PDB file of C-alpha atoms and ligand atoms in Angstrom:
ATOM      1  CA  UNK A1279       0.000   0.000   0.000  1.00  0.00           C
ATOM      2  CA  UNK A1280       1.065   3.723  -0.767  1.00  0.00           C
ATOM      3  CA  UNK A1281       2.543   5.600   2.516  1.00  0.00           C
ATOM      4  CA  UNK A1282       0.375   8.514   2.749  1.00  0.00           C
ATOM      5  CA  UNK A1283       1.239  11.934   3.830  1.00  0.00           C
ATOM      6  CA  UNK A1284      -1.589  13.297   5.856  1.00  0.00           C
ATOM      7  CA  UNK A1285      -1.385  17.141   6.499  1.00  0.00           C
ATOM      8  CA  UNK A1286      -3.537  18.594   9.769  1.00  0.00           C
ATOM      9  CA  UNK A1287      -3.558  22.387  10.535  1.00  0.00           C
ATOM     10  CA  UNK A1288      -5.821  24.503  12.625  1.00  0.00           C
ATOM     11  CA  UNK A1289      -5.734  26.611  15.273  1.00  0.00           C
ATOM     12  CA  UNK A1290      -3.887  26.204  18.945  1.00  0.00           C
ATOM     13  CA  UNK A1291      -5.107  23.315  21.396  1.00  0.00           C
ATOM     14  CA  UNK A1292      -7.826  22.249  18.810  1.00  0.00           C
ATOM     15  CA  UNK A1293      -6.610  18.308  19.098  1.00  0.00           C
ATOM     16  CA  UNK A1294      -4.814  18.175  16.023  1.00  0.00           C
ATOM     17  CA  UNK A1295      -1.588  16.333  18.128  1.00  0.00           C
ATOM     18  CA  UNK A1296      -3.511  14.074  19.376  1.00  0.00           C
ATOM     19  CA  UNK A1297      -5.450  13.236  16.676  1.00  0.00           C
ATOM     20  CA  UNK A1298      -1.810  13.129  14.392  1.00  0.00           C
ATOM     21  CA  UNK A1299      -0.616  10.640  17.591  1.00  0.00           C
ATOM     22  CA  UNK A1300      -3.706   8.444  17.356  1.00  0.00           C
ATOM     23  CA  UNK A1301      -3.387   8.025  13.408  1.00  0.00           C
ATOM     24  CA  UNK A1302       0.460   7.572  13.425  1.00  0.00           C
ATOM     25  CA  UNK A1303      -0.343   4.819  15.937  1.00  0.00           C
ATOM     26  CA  UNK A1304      -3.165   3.188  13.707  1.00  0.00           C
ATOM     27  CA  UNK A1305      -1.536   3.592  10.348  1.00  0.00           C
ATOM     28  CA  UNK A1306       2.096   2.917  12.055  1.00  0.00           C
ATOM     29  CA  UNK A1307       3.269   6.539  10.279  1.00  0.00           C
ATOM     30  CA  UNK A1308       5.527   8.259  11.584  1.00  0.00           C
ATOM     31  CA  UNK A1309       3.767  11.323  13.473  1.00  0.00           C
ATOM     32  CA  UNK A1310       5.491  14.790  13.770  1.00  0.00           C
ATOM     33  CA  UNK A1311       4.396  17.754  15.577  1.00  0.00           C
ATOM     34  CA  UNK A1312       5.676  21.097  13.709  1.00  0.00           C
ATOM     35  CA  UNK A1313       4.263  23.388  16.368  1.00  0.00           C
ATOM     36  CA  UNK A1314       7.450  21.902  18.839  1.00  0.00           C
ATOM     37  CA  UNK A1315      10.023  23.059  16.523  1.00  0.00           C
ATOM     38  CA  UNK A1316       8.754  26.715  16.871  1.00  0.00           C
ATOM     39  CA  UNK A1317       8.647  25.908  20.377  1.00  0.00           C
ATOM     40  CA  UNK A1318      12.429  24.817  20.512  1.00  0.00           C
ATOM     41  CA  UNK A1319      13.624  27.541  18.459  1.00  0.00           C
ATOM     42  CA  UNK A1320      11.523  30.058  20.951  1.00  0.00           C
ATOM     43  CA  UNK A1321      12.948  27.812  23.764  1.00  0.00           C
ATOM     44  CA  UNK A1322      16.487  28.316  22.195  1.00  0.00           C
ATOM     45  CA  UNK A1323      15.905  32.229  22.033  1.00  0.00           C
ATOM     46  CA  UNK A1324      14.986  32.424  26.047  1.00  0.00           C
ATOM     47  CA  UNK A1325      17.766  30.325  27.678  1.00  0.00           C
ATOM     48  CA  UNK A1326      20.001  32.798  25.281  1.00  0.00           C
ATOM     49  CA  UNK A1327      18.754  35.884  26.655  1.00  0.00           C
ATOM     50  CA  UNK A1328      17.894  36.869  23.041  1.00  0.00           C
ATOM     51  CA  UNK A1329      14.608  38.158  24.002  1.00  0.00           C
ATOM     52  CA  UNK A1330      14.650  40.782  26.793  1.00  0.00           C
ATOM     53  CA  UNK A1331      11.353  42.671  28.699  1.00  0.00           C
ATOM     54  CA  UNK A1332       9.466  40.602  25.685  1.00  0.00           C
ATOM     55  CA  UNK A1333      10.701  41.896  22.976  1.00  0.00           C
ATOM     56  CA  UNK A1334      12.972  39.628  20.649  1.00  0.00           C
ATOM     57  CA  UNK A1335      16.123  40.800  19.578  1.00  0.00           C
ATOM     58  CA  UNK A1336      15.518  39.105  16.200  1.00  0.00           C
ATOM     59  CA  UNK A1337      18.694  39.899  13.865  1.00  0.00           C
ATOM     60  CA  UNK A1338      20.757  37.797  17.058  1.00  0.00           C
ATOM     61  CA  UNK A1339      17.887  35.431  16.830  1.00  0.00           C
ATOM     62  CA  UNK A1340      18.751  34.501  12.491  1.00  0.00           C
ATOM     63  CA  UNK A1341      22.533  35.205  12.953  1.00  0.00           C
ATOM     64  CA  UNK A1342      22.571  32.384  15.063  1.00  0.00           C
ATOM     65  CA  UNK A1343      19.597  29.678  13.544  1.00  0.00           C
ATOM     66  CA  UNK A1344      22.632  27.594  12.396  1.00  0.00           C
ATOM     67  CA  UNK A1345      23.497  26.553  15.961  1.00  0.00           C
ATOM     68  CA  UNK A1346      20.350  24.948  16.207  1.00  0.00           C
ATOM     69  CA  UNK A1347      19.720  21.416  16.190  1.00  0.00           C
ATOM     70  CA  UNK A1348      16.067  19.877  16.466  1.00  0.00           C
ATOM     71  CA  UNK A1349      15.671  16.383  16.770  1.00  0.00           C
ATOM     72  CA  UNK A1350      12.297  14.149  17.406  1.00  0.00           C
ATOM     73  CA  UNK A1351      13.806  11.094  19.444  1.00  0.00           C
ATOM     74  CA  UNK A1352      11.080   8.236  20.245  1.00  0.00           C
ATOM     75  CA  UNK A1353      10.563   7.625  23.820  1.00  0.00           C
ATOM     76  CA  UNK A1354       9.241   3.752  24.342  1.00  0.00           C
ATOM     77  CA  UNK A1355       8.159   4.614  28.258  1.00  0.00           C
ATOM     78  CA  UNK A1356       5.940   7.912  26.948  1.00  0.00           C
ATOM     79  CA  UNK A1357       4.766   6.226  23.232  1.00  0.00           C
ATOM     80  CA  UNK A1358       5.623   9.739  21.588  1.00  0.00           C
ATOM     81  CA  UNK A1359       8.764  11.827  20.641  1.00  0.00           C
ATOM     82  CA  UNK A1360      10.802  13.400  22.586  1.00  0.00           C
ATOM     83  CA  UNK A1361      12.567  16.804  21.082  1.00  0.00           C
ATOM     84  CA  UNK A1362      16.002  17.382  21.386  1.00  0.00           C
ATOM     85  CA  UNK A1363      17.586  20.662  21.117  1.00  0.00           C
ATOM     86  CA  UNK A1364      21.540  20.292  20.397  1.00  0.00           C
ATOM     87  CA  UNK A1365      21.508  17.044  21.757  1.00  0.00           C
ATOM     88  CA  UNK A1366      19.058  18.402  24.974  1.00  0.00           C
ATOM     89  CA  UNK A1367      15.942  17.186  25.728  1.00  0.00           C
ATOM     90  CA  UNK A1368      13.627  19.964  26.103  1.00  0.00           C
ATOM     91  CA  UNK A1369       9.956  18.450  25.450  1.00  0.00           C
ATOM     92  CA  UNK A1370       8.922  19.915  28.895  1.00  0.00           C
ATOM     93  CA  UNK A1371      10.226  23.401  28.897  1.00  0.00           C
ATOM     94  CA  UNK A1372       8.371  23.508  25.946  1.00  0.00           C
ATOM     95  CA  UNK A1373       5.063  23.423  26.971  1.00  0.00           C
ATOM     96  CA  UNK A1374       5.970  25.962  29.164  1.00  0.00           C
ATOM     97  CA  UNK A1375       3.827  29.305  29.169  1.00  0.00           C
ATOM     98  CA  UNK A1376       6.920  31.502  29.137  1.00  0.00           C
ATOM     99  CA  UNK A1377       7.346  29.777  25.656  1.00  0.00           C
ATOM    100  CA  UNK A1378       3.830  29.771  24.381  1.00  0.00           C
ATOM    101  CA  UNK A1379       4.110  33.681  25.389  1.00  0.00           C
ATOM    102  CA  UNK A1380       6.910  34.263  22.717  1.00  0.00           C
ATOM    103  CA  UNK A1381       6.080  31.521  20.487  1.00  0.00           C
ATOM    104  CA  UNK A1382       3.831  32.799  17.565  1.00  0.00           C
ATOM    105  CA  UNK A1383       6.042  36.003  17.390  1.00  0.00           C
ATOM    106  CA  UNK A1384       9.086  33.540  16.638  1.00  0.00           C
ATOM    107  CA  UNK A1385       7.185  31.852  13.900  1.00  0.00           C
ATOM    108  CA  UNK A1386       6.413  35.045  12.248  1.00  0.00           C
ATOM    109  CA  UNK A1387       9.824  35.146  11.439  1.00  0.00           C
ATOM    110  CA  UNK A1388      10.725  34.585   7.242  1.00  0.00           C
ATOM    111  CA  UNK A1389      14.100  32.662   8.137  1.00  0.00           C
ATOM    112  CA  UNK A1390      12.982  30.579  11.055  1.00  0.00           C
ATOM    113  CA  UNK A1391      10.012  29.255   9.144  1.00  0.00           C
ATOM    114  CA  UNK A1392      12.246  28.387   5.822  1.00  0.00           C
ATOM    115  CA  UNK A1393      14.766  26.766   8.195  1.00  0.00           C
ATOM    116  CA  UNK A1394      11.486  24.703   9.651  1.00  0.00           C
ATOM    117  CA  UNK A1395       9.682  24.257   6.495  1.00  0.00           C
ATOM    118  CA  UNK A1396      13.001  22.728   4.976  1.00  0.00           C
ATOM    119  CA  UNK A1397      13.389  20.370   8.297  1.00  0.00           C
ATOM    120  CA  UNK A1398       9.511  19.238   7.916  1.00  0.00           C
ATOM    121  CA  UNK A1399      10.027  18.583   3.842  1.00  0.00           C
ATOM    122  CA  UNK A1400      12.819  16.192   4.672  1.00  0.00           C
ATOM    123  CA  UNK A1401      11.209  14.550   7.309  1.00  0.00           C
ATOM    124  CA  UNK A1402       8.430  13.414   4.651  1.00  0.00           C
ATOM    125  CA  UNK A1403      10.471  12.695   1.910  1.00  0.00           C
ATOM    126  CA  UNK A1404       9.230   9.350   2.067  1.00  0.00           C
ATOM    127  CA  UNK A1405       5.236   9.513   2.763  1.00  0.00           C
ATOM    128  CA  UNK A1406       4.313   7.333   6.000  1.00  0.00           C
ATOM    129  CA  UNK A1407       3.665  10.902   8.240  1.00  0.00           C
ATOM    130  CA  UNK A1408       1.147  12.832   9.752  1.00  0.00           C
ATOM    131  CA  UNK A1409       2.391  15.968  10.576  1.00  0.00           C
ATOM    132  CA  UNK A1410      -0.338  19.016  12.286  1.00  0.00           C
ATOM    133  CA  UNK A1411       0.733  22.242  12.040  1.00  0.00           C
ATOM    134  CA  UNK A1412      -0.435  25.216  10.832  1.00  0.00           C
ATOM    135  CA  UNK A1413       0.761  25.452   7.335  1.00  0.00           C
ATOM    136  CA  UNK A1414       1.190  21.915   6.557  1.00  0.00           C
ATOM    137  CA  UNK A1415      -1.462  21.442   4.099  1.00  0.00           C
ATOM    138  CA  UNK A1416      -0.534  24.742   2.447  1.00  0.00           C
ATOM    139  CA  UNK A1417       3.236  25.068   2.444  1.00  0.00           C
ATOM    140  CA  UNK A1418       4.698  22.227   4.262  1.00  0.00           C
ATOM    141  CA  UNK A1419       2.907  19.265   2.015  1.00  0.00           C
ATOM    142  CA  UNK A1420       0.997  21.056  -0.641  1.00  0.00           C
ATOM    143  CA  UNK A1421       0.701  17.985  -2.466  1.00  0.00           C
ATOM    144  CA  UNK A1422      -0.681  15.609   0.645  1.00  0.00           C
ATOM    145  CA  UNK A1423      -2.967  13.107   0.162  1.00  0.00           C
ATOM    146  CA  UNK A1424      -5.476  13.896   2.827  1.00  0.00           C
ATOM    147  CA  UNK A1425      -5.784  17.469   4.598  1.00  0.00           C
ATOM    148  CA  UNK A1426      -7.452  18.045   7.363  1.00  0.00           C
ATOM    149  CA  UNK A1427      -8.278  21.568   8.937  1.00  0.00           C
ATOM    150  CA  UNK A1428      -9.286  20.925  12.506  1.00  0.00           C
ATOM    151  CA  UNK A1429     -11.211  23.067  14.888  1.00  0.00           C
ATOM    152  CA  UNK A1430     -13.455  23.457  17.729  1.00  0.00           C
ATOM    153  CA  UNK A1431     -15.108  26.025  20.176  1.00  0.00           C
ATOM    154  CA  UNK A1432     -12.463  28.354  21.792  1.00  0.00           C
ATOM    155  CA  UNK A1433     -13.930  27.558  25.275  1.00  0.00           C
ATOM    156  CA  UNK A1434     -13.407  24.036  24.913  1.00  0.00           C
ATOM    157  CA  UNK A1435     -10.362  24.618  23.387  1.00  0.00           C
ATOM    158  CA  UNK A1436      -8.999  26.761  27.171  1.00  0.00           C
ATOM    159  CA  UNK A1437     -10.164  24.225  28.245  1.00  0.00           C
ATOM    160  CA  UNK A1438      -8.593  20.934  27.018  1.00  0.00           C
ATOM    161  CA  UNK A1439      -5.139  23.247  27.422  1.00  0.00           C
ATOM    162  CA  UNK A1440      -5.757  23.991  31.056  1.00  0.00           C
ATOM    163  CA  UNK A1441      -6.476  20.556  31.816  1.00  0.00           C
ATOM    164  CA  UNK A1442      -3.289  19.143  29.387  1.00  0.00           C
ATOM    165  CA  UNK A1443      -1.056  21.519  31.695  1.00  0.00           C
ATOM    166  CA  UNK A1444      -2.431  20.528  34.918  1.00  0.00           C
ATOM    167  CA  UNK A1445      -1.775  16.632  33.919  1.00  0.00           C
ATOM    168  CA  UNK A1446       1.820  18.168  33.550  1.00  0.00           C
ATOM    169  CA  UNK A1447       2.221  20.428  36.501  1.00  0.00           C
ATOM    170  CA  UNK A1448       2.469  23.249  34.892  1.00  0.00           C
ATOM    171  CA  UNK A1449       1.478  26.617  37.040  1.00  0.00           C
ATOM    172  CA  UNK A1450      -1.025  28.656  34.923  1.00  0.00           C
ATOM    173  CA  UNK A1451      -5.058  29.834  34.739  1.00  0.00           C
ATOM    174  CA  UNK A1452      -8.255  29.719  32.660  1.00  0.00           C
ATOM    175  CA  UNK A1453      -7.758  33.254  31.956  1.00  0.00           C
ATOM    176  CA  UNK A1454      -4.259  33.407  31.264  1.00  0.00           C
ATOM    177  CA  UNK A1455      -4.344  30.448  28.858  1.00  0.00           C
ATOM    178  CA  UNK A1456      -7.713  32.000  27.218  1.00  0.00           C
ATOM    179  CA  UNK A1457      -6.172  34.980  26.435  1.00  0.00           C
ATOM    180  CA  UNK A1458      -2.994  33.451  25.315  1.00  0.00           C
ATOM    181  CA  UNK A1459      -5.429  31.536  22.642  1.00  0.00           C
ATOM    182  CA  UNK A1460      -6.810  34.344  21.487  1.00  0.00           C
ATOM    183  CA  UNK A1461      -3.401  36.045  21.096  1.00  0.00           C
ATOM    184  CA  UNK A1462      -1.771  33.527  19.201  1.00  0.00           C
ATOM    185  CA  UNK A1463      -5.290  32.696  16.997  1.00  0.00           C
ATOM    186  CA  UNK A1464      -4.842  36.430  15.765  1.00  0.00           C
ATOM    187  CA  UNK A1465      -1.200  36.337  15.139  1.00  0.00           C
ATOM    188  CA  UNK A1466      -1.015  33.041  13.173  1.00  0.00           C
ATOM    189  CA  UNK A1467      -4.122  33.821  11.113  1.00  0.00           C
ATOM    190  CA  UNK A1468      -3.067  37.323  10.375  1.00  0.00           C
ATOM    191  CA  UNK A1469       0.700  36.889  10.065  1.00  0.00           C
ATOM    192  CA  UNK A1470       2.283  37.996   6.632  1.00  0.00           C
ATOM    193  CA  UNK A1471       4.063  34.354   5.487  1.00  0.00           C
ATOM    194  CA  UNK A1472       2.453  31.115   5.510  1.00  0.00           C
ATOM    195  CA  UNK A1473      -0.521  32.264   7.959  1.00  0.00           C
ATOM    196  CA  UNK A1474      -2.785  29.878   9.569  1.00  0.00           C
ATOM    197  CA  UNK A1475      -5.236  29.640   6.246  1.00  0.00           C
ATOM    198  CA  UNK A1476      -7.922  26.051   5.248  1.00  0.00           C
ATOM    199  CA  UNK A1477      -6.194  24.470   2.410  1.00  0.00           C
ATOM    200  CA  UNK A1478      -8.677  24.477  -0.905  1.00  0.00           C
ATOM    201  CA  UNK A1479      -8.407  20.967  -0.427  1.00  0.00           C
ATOM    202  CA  UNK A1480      -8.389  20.724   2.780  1.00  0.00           C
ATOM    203  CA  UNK A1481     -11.803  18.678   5.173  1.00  0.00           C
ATOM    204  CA  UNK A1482     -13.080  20.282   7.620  1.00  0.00           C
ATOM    205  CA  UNK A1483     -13.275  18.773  11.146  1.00  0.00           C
ATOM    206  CA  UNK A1484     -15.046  20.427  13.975  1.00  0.00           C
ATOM    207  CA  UNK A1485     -14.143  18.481  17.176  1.00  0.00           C
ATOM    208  CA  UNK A1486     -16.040  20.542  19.762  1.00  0.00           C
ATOM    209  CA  UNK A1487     -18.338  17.577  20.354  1.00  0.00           C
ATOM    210  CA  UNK A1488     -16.663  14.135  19.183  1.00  0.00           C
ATOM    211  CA  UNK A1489     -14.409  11.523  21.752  1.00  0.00           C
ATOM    212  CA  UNK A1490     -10.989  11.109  20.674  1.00  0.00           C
ATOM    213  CA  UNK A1491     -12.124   8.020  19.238  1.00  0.00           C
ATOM    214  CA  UNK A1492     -15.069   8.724  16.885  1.00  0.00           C
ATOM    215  CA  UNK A1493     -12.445  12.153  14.983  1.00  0.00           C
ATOM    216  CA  UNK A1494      -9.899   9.091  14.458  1.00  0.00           C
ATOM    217  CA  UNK A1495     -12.641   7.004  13.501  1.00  0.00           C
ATOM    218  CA  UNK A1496     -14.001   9.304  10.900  1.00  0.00           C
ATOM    219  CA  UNK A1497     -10.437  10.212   9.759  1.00  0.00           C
ATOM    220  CA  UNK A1498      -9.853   6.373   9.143  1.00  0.00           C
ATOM    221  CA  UNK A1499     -13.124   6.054   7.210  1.00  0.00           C
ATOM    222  CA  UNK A1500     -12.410   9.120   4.854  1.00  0.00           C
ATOM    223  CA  UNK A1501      -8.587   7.314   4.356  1.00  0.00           C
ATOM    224  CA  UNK A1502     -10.701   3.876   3.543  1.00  0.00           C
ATOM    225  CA  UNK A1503     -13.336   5.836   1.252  1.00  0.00           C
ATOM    226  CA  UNK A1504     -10.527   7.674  -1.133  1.00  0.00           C
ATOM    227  CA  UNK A1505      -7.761   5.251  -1.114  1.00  0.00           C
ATOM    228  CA  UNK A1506     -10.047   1.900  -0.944  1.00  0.00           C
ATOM    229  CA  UNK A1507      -7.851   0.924   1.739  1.00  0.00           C
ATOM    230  CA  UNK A1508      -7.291  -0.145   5.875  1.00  0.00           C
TER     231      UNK A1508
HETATM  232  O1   DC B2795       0.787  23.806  17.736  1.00  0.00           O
HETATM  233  P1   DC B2795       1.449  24.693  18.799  1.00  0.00           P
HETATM  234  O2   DC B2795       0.448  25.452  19.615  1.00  0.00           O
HETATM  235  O3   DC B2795       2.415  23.938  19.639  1.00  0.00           O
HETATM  236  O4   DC B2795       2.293  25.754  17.955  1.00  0.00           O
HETATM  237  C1   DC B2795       3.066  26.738  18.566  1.00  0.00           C
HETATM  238  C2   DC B2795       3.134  27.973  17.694  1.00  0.00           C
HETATM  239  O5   DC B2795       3.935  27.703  16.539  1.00  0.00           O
HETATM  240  C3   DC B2795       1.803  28.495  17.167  1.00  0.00           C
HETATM  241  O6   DC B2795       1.345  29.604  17.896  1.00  0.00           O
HETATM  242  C4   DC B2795       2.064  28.885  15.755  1.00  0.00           C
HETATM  243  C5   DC B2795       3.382  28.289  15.382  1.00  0.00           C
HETATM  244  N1   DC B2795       3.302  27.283  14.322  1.00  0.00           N
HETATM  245  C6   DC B2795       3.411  27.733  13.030  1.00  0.00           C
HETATM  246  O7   DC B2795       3.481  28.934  12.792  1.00  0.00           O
HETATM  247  N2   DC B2795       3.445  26.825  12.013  1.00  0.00           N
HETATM  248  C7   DC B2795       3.337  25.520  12.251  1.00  0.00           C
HETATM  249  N3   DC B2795       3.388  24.658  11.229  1.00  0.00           N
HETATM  250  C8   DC B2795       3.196  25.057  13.571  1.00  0.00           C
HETATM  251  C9   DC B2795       3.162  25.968  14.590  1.00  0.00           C
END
């Protein structure tokens, strides 16, 4: 059977990861999450003090992309990928809300995205791969064989993010995760390159109201409708 390449974008904490994780596990793909890698390069730019009182000293920030090393690494005991930066495991600073502060202002940035985009493209060379993103469908993979555009009620959305950070101890609010939605919703939708747009091509799925299991089950029947297969 062909190795598909399966593209999902939409906005922050809509489920897109875990629906990516649930396929990759299903199809045995190999699953990669594209909104880490901004993470890690925003990570990269706070432990090197290149963003002070919040605002990013950007030229320091592209002089020195080449130093930076992302790496998925699969972790047997979790069932997902860790991401190493230079060799450093990072996947829990991360998630951290000093990072998702910065985050969407990093990926606004022309060279950090071609660097990213050029990382992602290699990573599919081969099909197999579900990546979720926010430009996957359009720039990433324009050629994928399914795309998905995922999304679901903003409240629910706080929601499932407050609850994922709580699982990980991480200190933070309703509010303060709300807002930080809503911030990052208008930046990646409105940002000059590559912004958060629906592929042409791209399905619709609203979430708000399905179980983790019936979006992967409708995901798998679309998958067994176009490519007579599974
Ligand atoms: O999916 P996420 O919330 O972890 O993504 C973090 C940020 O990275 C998000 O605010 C927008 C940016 N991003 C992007 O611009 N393009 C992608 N393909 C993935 C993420």
């Amino acid at each position: 059977m062909k190795k598909l390449t399966i593209a999902i974008d939409g906005f922050s904490s809509c489920g897109k990861s875990t629906l990516a994780k649930d396929l990759a596990k299903e199809l045995n793909y190999i699953f990669v999450d594209s909104g880490a890698m901004y993470r890690g390069i925003a990570f990269f730019a706070l432990q090197n003090k290149l963003i002070i009182d919040g605002v990013i000293h950007t030229d320091l920030l592209i002089n020195r992309l080449d130093e930076i090393n992302l790496e998925f690494v699969y972790n047997k005991e979790k069932f997902e990928s860790d991401l190493l930066l230079n060799g450093v495991n990072i996947s829990t600073e991360i998630r951290k809300p000093d990072v998702a502060a910065i985050v969407s202002k990093i990926a606004v940035l022309k060279e950090v995205r071609s660097k990213l985009v050029s990382t992602q493209q290699k990573l599919g060379e081969f099909g197999g791969i579900i990546m979720d993103g926010r430009d996957i469908g359009t720039v990433v993979f324009p050629k994928a064989d399914i795309k998905l555009f995922v999304t679901a009620d903003p409240k629910i959305r706080a929601e499932r993010r407050f609850k994922e950070l709580l699982l990980k101890d991480l200190n933070t609010s309703l509010v303060d995760i709300t807002a930080n939605l809503e911030e990052r919703d208008l930046i990646d939708t409105t940002r000059k390159i590559s912004p958060l747009v629906k592929a042409e091509d791209a399905i619709e799925l609203d979430n708000s109201n399905l179980t983790r299991e019936s979006q992967l089950q409708f995901v798998l029947d679309l998958i067994k409708e176009r490519f007579n297969t599974l």
